[in-house]
PDB file of C-alpha atoms in Angstrom:
ATOM      1  CA  MET M 229      26.932 -19.494  34.077  1.00  0.00           C
ATOM      2  CA  LYS M 230      25.769 -20.350  30.395  1.00  0.00           C
ATOM      3  CA  ILE M 231      27.676 -18.288  27.645  1.00  0.00           C
ATOM      4  CA  LEU M 232      26.137 -18.251  24.009  1.00  0.00           C
ATOM      5  CA  LEU M 233      28.876 -17.993  21.557  1.00  0.00           C
ATOM      6  CA  ILE M 234      27.760 -16.107  18.232  1.00  0.00           C
ATOM      7  CA  ALA M 235      29.801 -16.415  15.107  1.00  0.00           C
ATOM      8  CA  ASP M 236      29.244 -16.630  11.335  1.00  0.00           C
ATOM      9  CA  ILE M 237      25.666 -15.578  11.073  1.00  0.00           C
ATOM     10  CA  HIS M 238      26.532 -13.414   7.898  1.00  0.00           C
ATOM     11  CA  ALA M 239      23.297 -11.459   8.105  1.00  0.00           C
ATOM     12  CA  ASN M 240      21.021 -14.095   8.351  1.00  0.00           C
ATOM     13  CA  PHE M 241      18.465 -12.632  10.657  1.00  0.00           C
ATOM     14  CA  GLU M 242      16.234 -16.012  11.318  1.00  0.00           C
ATOM     15  CA  ALA M 243      19.421 -17.746  12.416  1.00  0.00           C
ATOM     16  CA  LEU M 244      20.284 -15.075  14.784  1.00  0.00           C
ATOM     17  CA  GLN M 245      17.046 -15.144  16.368  1.00  0.00           C
ATOM     18  CA  THR M 246      16.997 -18.836  16.596  1.00  0.00           C
ATOM     19  CA  VAL M 247      20.082 -18.827  18.548  1.00  0.00           C
ATOM     20  CA  PHE M 248      19.039 -16.600  21.108  1.00  0.00           C
ATOM     21  CA  ASP M 249      16.372 -18.670  22.037  1.00  0.00           C
ATOM     22  CA  VAL M 250      18.933 -21.003  23.579  1.00  0.00           C
ATOM     23  CA  PRO M 251      18.874 -20.495  27.231  1.00  0.00           C
ATOM     24  CA  HIS M 252      22.129 -18.423  28.203  1.00  0.00           C
ATOM     25  CA  ASP M 253      23.421 -15.794  30.691  1.00  0.00           C
ATOM     26  CA  ARG M 254      25.765 -14.144  28.544  1.00  0.00           C
ATOM     27  CA  ALA M 255      26.062 -13.852  24.689  1.00  0.00           C
ATOM     28  CA  ILE M 256      29.613 -13.137  23.398  1.00  0.00           C
ATOM     29  CA  CYS M 257      29.900 -12.241  19.673  1.00  0.00           C
ATOM     30  CA  LEU M 258      32.972 -13.767  17.948  1.00  0.00           C
ATOM     31  CA  GLY M 259      32.344 -11.950  14.477  1.00  0.00           C
ATOM     32  CA  ASP M 260      31.034 -12.313  10.898  1.00  0.00           C
ATOM     33  CA  ILE M 261      27.487 -11.071  11.675  1.00  0.00           C
ATOM     34  CA  VAL M 262      27.105  -9.159   8.460  1.00  0.00           C
ATOM     35  CA  ASP M 263      28.005 -10.046   4.909  1.00  0.00           C
ATOM     36  CA  TYR M 264      26.366 -12.284   2.327  1.00  0.00           C
ATOM     37  CA  GLY M 265      22.937 -12.669   3.853  1.00  0.00           C
ATOM     38  CA  PRO M 266      19.614 -10.694   3.114  1.00  0.00           C
ATOM     39  CA  ASP M 267      19.398  -8.604   6.436  1.00  0.00           C
ATOM     40  CA  PRO M 268      22.697  -6.978   7.864  1.00  0.00           C
ATOM     41  CA  ASP M 269      20.677  -3.970   9.335  1.00  0.00           C
ATOM     42  CA  LYS M 270      18.208  -6.190  11.155  1.00  0.00           C
ATOM     43  CA  CYS M 271      21.265  -8.298  12.668  1.00  0.00           C
ATOM     44  CA  ILE M 272      22.929  -5.243  13.937  1.00  0.00           C
ATOM     45  CA  GLU M 273      20.015  -3.613  15.149  1.00  0.00           C
ATOM     46  CA  PHE M 274      18.974  -6.861  17.022  1.00  0.00           C
ATOM     47  CA  LEU M 275      22.398  -7.081  18.581  1.00  0.00           C
ATOM     48  CA  GLN M 276      22.408  -3.517  19.608  1.00  0.00           C
ATOM     49  CA  LYS M 277      19.154  -3.896  21.725  1.00  0.00           C
ATOM     50  CA  LYS M 278      20.542  -7.231  23.124  1.00  0.00           C
ATOM     51  CA  GLU M 279      23.732  -5.627  24.560  1.00  0.00           C
ATOM     52  CA  HIS M 280      21.538  -3.512  26.555  1.00  0.00           C
ATOM     53  CA  SER M 281      18.991  -6.185  28.103  1.00  0.00           C
ATOM     54  CA  ASN M 282      19.572  -8.890  30.746  1.00  0.00           C
ATOM     55  CA  HIS M 283      19.286 -11.737  28.805  1.00  0.00           C
TER      56      HIS M 283
END
C-alpha cells in the first residue's frame, strides 16, 4: 500500500494538486493546509472532495 503524507501546504492550491498526482492508495493529512498562501478555500474544498473518493 502506498501512503501519501501531506503537510505544510499553507494554502498553496497548485502544490496540493501536484502532490495528489503521485500514485497512492491512501492519503493522510498531517496539518497546516491553510495559512499564508493565496487559496485556503480551494485547498479545503479539494480535500473535502478527496475524502470521499477512492483515490
